[in-house]
């Protein structure tokens, strides 16, 4: 009988280890699920046309085909996965037009992250084009570290890194990577 016990002992140990591993795998997956928070919007809207006013004057008009609001996450934000068309108004009613194929508004910092074919134009015809641009809503200031194309009455310039006021009155470019091409 001792011989049979020695033969069955390793088999019993292997079987018990096998079942322990299987049961641990199951528990591990449950623990993973507990640590994973569902990341879904708390609000969703289609075809929005939002007007922001201050003291009876329109300051901004935001149009987008899709808005997802993540107001209940630790760092709340609003996402515009299908892009935006934003019109900004200065104190004199002059307009600045902003378009992009994707945008995120970070609610704590009041920064708007514009991405994918970003284009800004004002009423005097000045235009800036880039792939990513940030807009600081509190200071009414745009900035990027990416490559850009800036078109004005003086011509077209290319560069990398720029910041400017929403009306293009103050423009600071970091690197101009090409000659200014004069407009005809």
PDB file of C-alpha atoms in Angstrom:
ATOM      1  CA  UNK A   1       0.000   0.000   0.000  1.00  0.00           C
ATOM      2  CA  UNK A   2       2.863   2.339   0.587  1.00  0.00           C
ATOM      3  CA  UNK A   3       3.914   2.132  -3.040  1.00  0.00           C
ATOM      4  CA  UNK A   4       0.452   3.127  -4.273  1.00  0.00           C
ATOM      5  CA  UNK A   5       0.383   6.066  -1.872  1.00  0.00           C
ATOM      6  CA  UNK A   6       3.692   7.383  -3.262  1.00  0.00           C
ATOM      7  CA  UNK A   7       2.381   7.147  -6.838  1.00  0.00           C
ATOM      8  CA  UNK A   8      -0.916   8.929  -6.082  1.00  0.00           C
ATOM      9  CA  UNK A   9       0.700  11.607  -3.925  1.00  0.00           C
ATOM     10  CA  UNK A  10       2.351  13.534  -6.852  1.00  0.00           C
ATOM     11  CA  UNK A  11      -0.853  13.228  -8.907  1.00  0.00           C
ATOM     12  CA  UNK A  12      -2.901  14.654  -6.043  1.00  0.00           C
ATOM     13  CA  UNK A  13      -0.436  17.524  -5.608  1.00  0.00           C
ATOM     14  CA  UNK A  14      -0.513  18.343  -9.360  1.00  0.00           C
ATOM     15  CA  UNK A  15      -4.325  18.242  -9.413  1.00  0.00           C
ATOM     16  CA  UNK A  16      -4.625  20.472  -6.357  1.00  0.00           C
ATOM     17  CA  UNK A  17      -2.137  23.000  -7.862  1.00  0.00           C
ATOM     18  CA  UNK A  18      -4.111  22.951 -11.118  1.00  0.00           C
ATOM     19  CA  UNK A  19      -7.394  23.766  -9.342  1.00  0.00           C
ATOM     20  CA  UNK A  20      -5.689  26.446  -7.266  1.00  0.00           C
ATOM     21  CA  UNK A  21      -4.394  28.150 -10.423  1.00  0.00           C
ATOM     22  CA  UNK A  22      -7.815  27.986 -12.068  1.00  0.00           C
ATOM     23  CA  UNK A  23      -9.532  29.446  -9.018  1.00  0.00           C
ATOM     24  CA  UNK A  24      -6.888  32.210  -8.736  1.00  0.00           C
ATOM     25  CA  UNK A  25      -7.353  33.136 -12.398  1.00  0.00           C
ATOM     26  CA  UNK A  26     -11.064  33.528 -11.819  1.00  0.00           C
ATOM     27  CA  UNK A  27     -10.490  35.703  -8.745  1.00  0.00           C
ATOM     28  CA  UNK A  28      -7.854  37.755 -10.548  1.00  0.00           C
ATOM     29  CA  UNK A  29     -10.312  38.620 -13.313  1.00  0.00           C
ATOM     30  CA  UNK A  30     -12.899  39.671 -10.750  1.00  0.00           C
ATOM     31  CA  UNK A  31     -10.347  41.896  -9.014  1.00  0.00           C
ATOM     32  CA  UNK A  32      -9.447  43.473 -12.361  1.00  0.00           C
ATOM     33  CA  UNK A  33     -13.106  44.221 -13.027  1.00  0.00           C
ATOM     34  CA  UNK A  34     -13.462  45.863  -9.611  1.00  0.00           C
ATOM     35  CA  UNK A  35     -10.522  48.204 -10.344  1.00  0.00           C
ATOM     36  CA  UNK A  36     -11.824  49.128 -13.799  1.00  0.00           C
ATOM     37  CA  UNK A  37     -14.266  52.031 -13.738  1.00  0.00           C
ATOM     38  CA  UNK A  38     -16.763  52.339 -16.543  1.00  0.00           C
ATOM     39  CA  UNK A  39     -15.770  55.377 -18.601  1.00  0.00           C
ATOM     40  CA  UNK A  40     -18.897  56.647 -20.218  1.00  0.00           C
ATOM     41  CA  UNK A  41     -20.308  60.151 -20.680  1.00  0.00           C
ATOM     42  CA  UNK A  42     -22.774  61.518 -18.168  1.00  0.00           C
ATOM     43  CA  UNK A  43     -24.408  63.547 -20.927  1.00  0.00           C
ATOM     44  CA  UNK A  44     -24.647  63.363 -24.694  1.00  0.00           C
ATOM     45  CA  UNK A  45     -26.065  65.775 -27.261  1.00  0.00           C
ATOM     46  CA  UNK A  46     -26.410  65.900 -31.032  1.00  0.00           C
ATOM     47  CA  UNK A  47     -26.489  69.017 -33.237  1.00  0.00           C
ATOM     48  CA  UNK A  48     -25.715  71.606 -30.574  1.00  0.00           C
ATOM     49  CA  UNK A  49     -25.740  75.372 -31.057  1.00  0.00           C
ATOM     50  CA  UNK A  50     -24.574  76.967 -27.801  1.00  0.00           C
ATOM     51  CA  UNK A  51     -24.370  80.726 -27.306  1.00  0.00           C
ATOM     52  CA  UNK A  52     -22.341  82.123 -24.405  1.00  0.00           C
ATOM     53  CA  UNK A  53     -23.354  85.587 -23.250  1.00  0.00           C
ATOM     54  CA  UNK A  54     -21.943  87.980 -20.684  1.00  0.00           C
ATOM     55  CA  UNK A  55     -23.729  91.181 -19.636  1.00  0.00           C
ATOM     56  CA  UNK A  56     -26.218  90.764 -22.466  1.00  0.00           C
ATOM     57  CA  UNK A  57     -23.565  90.442 -25.198  1.00  0.00           C
ATOM     58  CA  UNK A  58     -22.746  87.273 -27.101  1.00  0.00           C
ATOM     59  CA  UNK A  59     -19.132  86.299 -26.364  1.00  0.00           C
ATOM     60  CA  UNK A  60     -19.037  82.953 -28.195  1.00  0.00           C
ATOM     61  CA  UNK A  61     -21.159  80.667 -30.351  1.00  0.00           C
ATOM     62  CA  UNK A  62     -20.266  76.958 -30.416  1.00  0.00           C
ATOM     63  CA  UNK A  63     -21.747  74.623 -33.047  1.00  0.00           C
ATOM     64  CA  UNK A  64     -21.037  70.888 -33.125  1.00  0.00           C
ATOM     65  CA  UNK A  65     -22.730  67.766 -34.489  1.00  0.00           C
ATOM     66  CA  UNK A  66     -21.862  65.714 -31.358  1.00  0.00           C
ATOM     67  CA  UNK A  67     -21.031  66.508 -27.722  1.00  0.00           C
ATOM     68  CA  UNK A  68     -20.093  64.063 -24.958  1.00  0.00           C
ATOM     69  CA  UNK A  69     -19.988  65.413 -21.401  1.00  0.00           C
ATOM     70  CA  UNK A  70     -17.801  63.668 -18.814  1.00  0.00           C
ATOM     71  CA  UNK A  71     -18.802  65.799 -15.820  1.00  0.00           C
ATOM     72  CA  UNK A  72     -18.627  62.996 -13.233  1.00  0.00           C
ATOM     73  CA  UNK A  73     -14.986  61.929 -13.745  1.00  0.00           C
ATOM     74  CA  UNK A  74     -12.123  63.133 -11.517  1.00  0.00           C
ATOM     75  CA  UNK A  75     -10.958  65.677 -14.126  1.00  0.00           C
ATOM     76  CA  UNK A  76     -14.201  66.628 -15.927  1.00  0.00           C
ATOM     77  CA  UNK A  77     -14.187  67.460 -19.621  1.00  0.00           C
ATOM     78  CA  UNK A  78     -16.458  67.831 -22.622  1.00  0.00           C
ATOM     79  CA  UNK A  79     -15.538  66.072 -25.853  1.00  0.00           C
ATOM     80  CA  UNK A  80     -16.545  66.979 -29.399  1.00  0.00           C
ATOM     81  CA  UNK A  81     -15.584  63.868 -31.408  1.00  0.00           C
ATOM     82  CA  UNK A  82     -16.998  65.201 -34.691  1.00  0.00           C
ATOM     83  CA  UNK A  83     -15.415  68.634 -34.433  1.00  0.00           C
ATOM     84  CA  UNK A  84     -16.544  72.170 -33.712  1.00  0.00           C
ATOM     85  CA  UNK A  85     -17.207  75.500 -35.315  1.00  0.00           C
ATOM     86  CA  UNK A  86     -16.608  78.278 -32.798  1.00  0.00           C
ATOM     87  CA  UNK A  87     -17.198  81.997 -33.304  1.00  0.00           C
ATOM     88  CA  UNK A  88     -15.592  84.333 -30.756  1.00  0.00           C
ATOM     89  CA  UNK A  89     -16.734  87.950 -30.395  1.00  0.00           C
ATOM     90  CA  UNK A  90     -14.586  90.776 -29.012  1.00  0.00           C
ATOM     91  CA  UNK A  91     -15.887  93.839 -27.142  1.00  0.00           C
ATOM     92  CA  UNK A  92     -16.561  95.629 -30.463  1.00  0.00           C
ATOM     93  CA  UNK A  93     -18.430  92.683 -31.983  1.00  0.00           C
ATOM     94  CA  UNK A  94     -15.583  91.639 -34.307  1.00  0.00           C
ATOM     95  CA  UNK A  95     -15.501  87.928 -34.955  1.00  0.00           C
ATOM     96  CA  UNK A  96     -12.833  85.237 -34.917  1.00  0.00           C
ATOM     97  CA  UNK A  97     -13.798  81.900 -36.462  1.00  0.00           C
ATOM     98  CA  UNK A  98     -12.310  78.611 -35.240  1.00  0.00           C
ATOM     99  CA  UNK A  99     -12.879  75.158 -36.756  1.00  0.00           C
ATOM    100  CA  UNK A 100     -11.386  71.747 -35.972  1.00  0.00           C
ATOM    101  CA  UNK A 101     -12.294  68.108 -36.570  1.00  0.00           C
ATOM    102  CA  UNK A 102     -11.952  67.235 -32.864  1.00  0.00           C
ATOM    103  CA  UNK A 103     -12.013  69.225 -29.613  1.00  0.00           C
ATOM    104  CA  UNK A 104     -11.939  68.743 -25.840  1.00  0.00           C
ATOM    105  CA  UNK A 105     -12.821  71.373 -23.240  1.00  0.00           C
ATOM    106  CA  UNK A 106     -11.091  70.748 -19.901  1.00  0.00           C
ATOM    107  CA  UNK A 107     -13.426  72.189 -17.279  1.00  0.00           C
ATOM    108  CA  UNK A 108     -10.971  72.688 -14.404  1.00  0.00           C
ATOM    109  CA  UNK A 109      -8.355  74.556 -16.473  1.00  0.00           C
ATOM    110  CA  UNK A 110     -10.760  76.168 -18.975  1.00  0.00           C
ATOM    111  CA  UNK A 111      -8.459  75.059 -21.799  1.00  0.00           C
ATOM    112  CA  UNK A 112      -9.842  73.967 -25.152  1.00  0.00           C
ATOM    113  CA  UNK A 113      -7.708  71.406 -26.986  1.00  0.00           C
ATOM    114  CA  UNK A 114      -8.390  71.712 -30.734  1.00  0.00           C
ATOM    115  CA  UNK A 115      -7.088  68.923 -32.975  1.00  0.00           C
ATOM    116  CA  UNK A 116      -7.073  67.753 -36.590  1.00  0.00           C
ATOM    117  CA  UNK A 117      -7.155  70.454 -39.282  1.00  0.00           C
ATOM    118  CA  UNK A 118      -7.474  73.428 -36.947  1.00  0.00           C
ATOM    119  CA  UNK A 119      -8.173  76.699 -38.739  1.00  0.00           C
ATOM    120  CA  UNK A 120      -8.630  80.178 -37.280  1.00  0.00           C
ATOM    121  CA  UNK A 121      -9.732  83.145 -39.348  1.00  0.00           C
ATOM    122  CA  UNK A 122     -10.642  86.711 -38.413  1.00  0.00           C
ATOM    123  CA  UNK A 123     -12.615  89.374 -40.255  1.00  0.00           C
ATOM    124  CA  UNK A 124      -9.474  90.973 -41.722  1.00  0.00           C
ATOM    125  CA  UNK A 125      -8.549  87.721 -43.491  1.00  0.00           C
ATOM    126  CA  UNK A 126      -5.702  86.568 -41.263  1.00  0.00           C
ATOM    127  CA  UNK A 127      -5.657  82.779 -41.031  1.00  0.00           C
ATOM    128  CA  UNK A 128      -3.719  80.258 -38.983  1.00  0.00           C
ATOM    129  CA  UNK A 129      -3.734  76.536 -39.790  1.00  0.00           C
ATOM    130  CA  UNK A 130      -2.212  73.750 -37.667  1.00  0.00           C
ATOM    131  CA  UNK A 131      -2.903  70.205 -36.444  1.00  0.00           C
ATOM    132  CA  UNK A 132      -3.260  71.026 -32.731  1.00  0.00           C
ATOM    133  CA  UNK A 133      -3.951  74.271 -30.939  1.00  0.00           C
ATOM    134  CA  UNK A 134      -4.911  75.189 -27.380  1.00  0.00           C
ATOM    135  CA  UNK A 135      -7.208  78.037 -26.413  1.00  0.00           C
ATOM    136  CA  UNK A 136      -7.040  79.521 -22.910  1.00  0.00           C
ATOM    137  CA  UNK A 137     -10.569  80.801 -22.367  1.00  0.00           C
ATOM    138  CA  UNK A 138      -9.732  82.901 -19.285  1.00  0.00           C
ATOM    139  CA  UNK A 139      -6.959  84.852 -21.022  1.00  0.00           C
ATOM    140  CA  UNK A 140      -8.435  84.615 -24.543  1.00  0.00           C
ATOM    141  CA  UNK A 141      -5.106  83.299 -25.817  1.00  0.00           C
ATOM    142  CA  UNK A 142      -4.171  80.624 -28.391  1.00  0.00           C
ATOM    143  CA  UNK A 143      -0.934  78.606 -28.380  1.00  0.00           C
ATOM    144  CA  UNK A 144       0.733  75.576 -29.957  1.00  0.00           C
ATOM    145  CA  UNK A 145       4.147  73.936 -30.232  1.00  0.00           C
ATOM    146  CA  UNK A 146       3.193  72.309 -33.558  1.00  0.00           C
ATOM    147  CA  UNK A 147       3.952  73.414 -37.096  1.00  0.00           C
ATOM    148  CA  UNK A 148       1.684  76.117 -38.466  1.00  0.00           C
ATOM    149  CA  UNK A 149       0.859  78.157 -41.533  1.00  0.00           C
ATOM    150  CA  UNK A 150      -0.022  81.813 -40.973  1.00  0.00           C
ATOM    151  CA  UNK A 151      -1.557  83.895 -43.742  1.00  0.00           C
ATOM    152  CA  UNK A 152      -1.909  87.666 -43.452  1.00  0.00           C
ATOM    153  CA  UNK A 153      -1.980  90.689 -45.756  1.00  0.00           C
ATOM    154  CA  UNK A 154       1.845  90.629 -45.693  1.00  0.00           C
ATOM    155  CA  UNK A 155       2.011  87.083 -47.056  1.00  0.00           C
ATOM    156  CA  UNK A 156       2.272  83.486 -45.895  1.00  0.00           C
ATOM    157  CA  UNK A 157       4.696  82.262 -43.255  1.00  0.00           C
ATOM    158  CA  UNK A 158       5.416  78.800 -41.901  1.00  0.00           C
ATOM    159  CA  UNK A 159       6.790  77.979 -38.493  1.00  0.00           C
ATOM    160  CA  UNK A 160       6.745  75.825 -35.415  1.00  0.00           C
ATOM    161  CA  UNK A 161       5.361  77.111 -32.126  1.00  0.00           C
ATOM    162  CA  UNK A 162       3.190  80.195 -31.882  1.00  0.00           C
ATOM    163  CA  UNK A 163       0.971  81.998 -29.402  1.00  0.00           C
ATOM    164  CA  UNK A 164      -1.411  84.865 -30.066  1.00  0.00           C
ATOM    165  CA  UNK A 165      -4.439  86.810 -28.890  1.00  0.00           C
ATOM    166  CA  UNK A 166      -7.836  85.803 -30.236  1.00  0.00           C
ATOM    167  CA  UNK A 167      -7.940  88.872 -32.504  1.00  0.00           C
ATOM    168  CA  UNK A 168      -4.362  88.311 -33.867  1.00  0.00           C
ATOM    169  CA  UNK A 169      -3.279  91.752 -32.536  1.00  0.00           C
ATOM    170  CA  UNK A 170      -0.425  90.144 -30.583  1.00  0.00           C
ATOM    171  CA  UNK A 171       1.422  87.273 -32.315  1.00  0.00           C
ATOM    172  CA  UNK A 172       4.575  85.596 -30.976  1.00  0.00           C
ATOM    173  CA  UNK A 173       6.059  82.913 -33.206  1.00  0.00           C
ATOM    174  CA  UNK A 174       8.902  80.752 -31.906  1.00  0.00           C
ATOM    175  CA  UNK A 175      10.463  79.337 -35.071  1.00  0.00           C
ATOM    176  CA  UNK A 176       9.850  80.527 -38.587  1.00  0.00           C
ATOM    177  CA  UNK A 177      10.907  77.603 -40.782  1.00  0.00           C
ATOM    178  CA  UNK A 178      10.599  79.194 -44.179  1.00  0.00           C
ATOM    179  CA  UNK A 179      10.568  82.467 -45.949  1.00  0.00           C
ATOM    180  CA  UNK A 180       7.526  84.661 -45.926  1.00  0.00           C
ATOM    181  CA  UNK A 181       5.815  84.314 -49.274  1.00  0.00           C
ATOM    182  CA  UNK A 182       4.396  87.621 -50.408  1.00  0.00           C
ATOM    183  CA  UNK A 183       0.741  87.663 -51.412  1.00  0.00           C
ATOM    184  CA  UNK A 184      -0.106  89.003 -54.827  1.00  0.00           C
TER     185      UNK A 184
END
